[in-house]
Amino acid sequence: MKVTLETHGGQAAAINLRLPPKVLDTDTLPEAASAELARLVAGAVPAPTAERPDRARDAMSYTITVDDDGRSTVLTQSDTTMSPAFASLLSWLENHFAQR
C-alpha cells in the first residue's frame, strides 16, 4: 500500500505549494507499523465528513491518497471538518514523516 499526504492552505500556504507530497510505501515499514497504518486507513475511509461551513480562514486542508491493490482512495478533510478517524490517521502520518 502506498499512502500520499498533501497539505493545502493555512498561513504557510505559499511554502506548502513548493513542497512535494509526502509518500509512504508500507513495504518499507516494520510489520507492526504497517498493520497499524492499515487499521487507521480502514477506520478513516468510511468516515463521513461533517457538513458544516469552513469558517476558519487560515484552516489547513489535507488530502490523503491511498493506493492499494490497484484501487485509489482519496480522503480530503480540513482542520474544521476533520473526523476523529481522519485526525488519527493524519497524526500517525505526520509523526512518521517527522521521524524521517
Coordinates of N, CA and C in Angstrom, one line a residue, residues 5-9 13 16-17 19 21-22 60-63 90 94:
L5 N 0.5 12.1 1.4 CA -0.1 13.2 2.2 C 0.2 14.5 1.5
E6 N -0.8 15.3 1.3 CA -0.6 16.6 0.8 C -1.4 17.6 1.7
T7 N -0.7 18.7 1.9 CA -1.4 19.8 2.7 C -1.6 21.0 1.9
H8 N -2.7 21.7 2.2 CA -3.0 22.9 1.4 C -3.5 24.0 2.4
G9 N -3.3 25.2 2.0 CA -3.8 26.4 2.8 C -3.1 26.7 4.0
A13 N 0.7 28.6 3.3 CA 0.2 28.1 2.0 C 1.3 28.3 0.9
N16 N 3.9 25.6 1.4 CA 3.4 24.2 1.1 C 3.3 24.0 -0.4
L17 N 3.0 25.1 -1.2 CA 2.9 24.9 -2.7 C 4.2 24.4 -3.3
L19 N 6.4 22.4 -1.8 CA 6.8 21.1 -1.3 C 6.1 20.0 -2.0
P21 N 4.4 16.3 -2.3 CA 3.6 15.5 -1.3 C 4.5 14.5 -0.6
K22 N 4.2 14.1 0.5 CA 4.9 13.1 1.3 C 4.3 11.7 0.9
M60 N -6.1 24.6 7.5 CA -5.4 23.7 6.6 C -6.3 22.7 6.1
S61 N -6.1 22.2 4.9 CA -6.8 21.1 4.4 C -5.8 20.0 4.0
Y62 N -6.2 18.8 4.1 CA -5.3 17.6 3.9 C -5.9 16.7 2.9
T63 N -5.1 16.2 2.1 CA -5.5 15.1 1.1 C -4.6 13.9 1.3
L90 N -4.1 11.1 10.1 CA -3.2 12.3 9.8 C -2.1 12.4 10.9
E94 N 1.8 12.3 10.1 CA 2.7 13.4 10.4 C 3.8 13.0 11.4

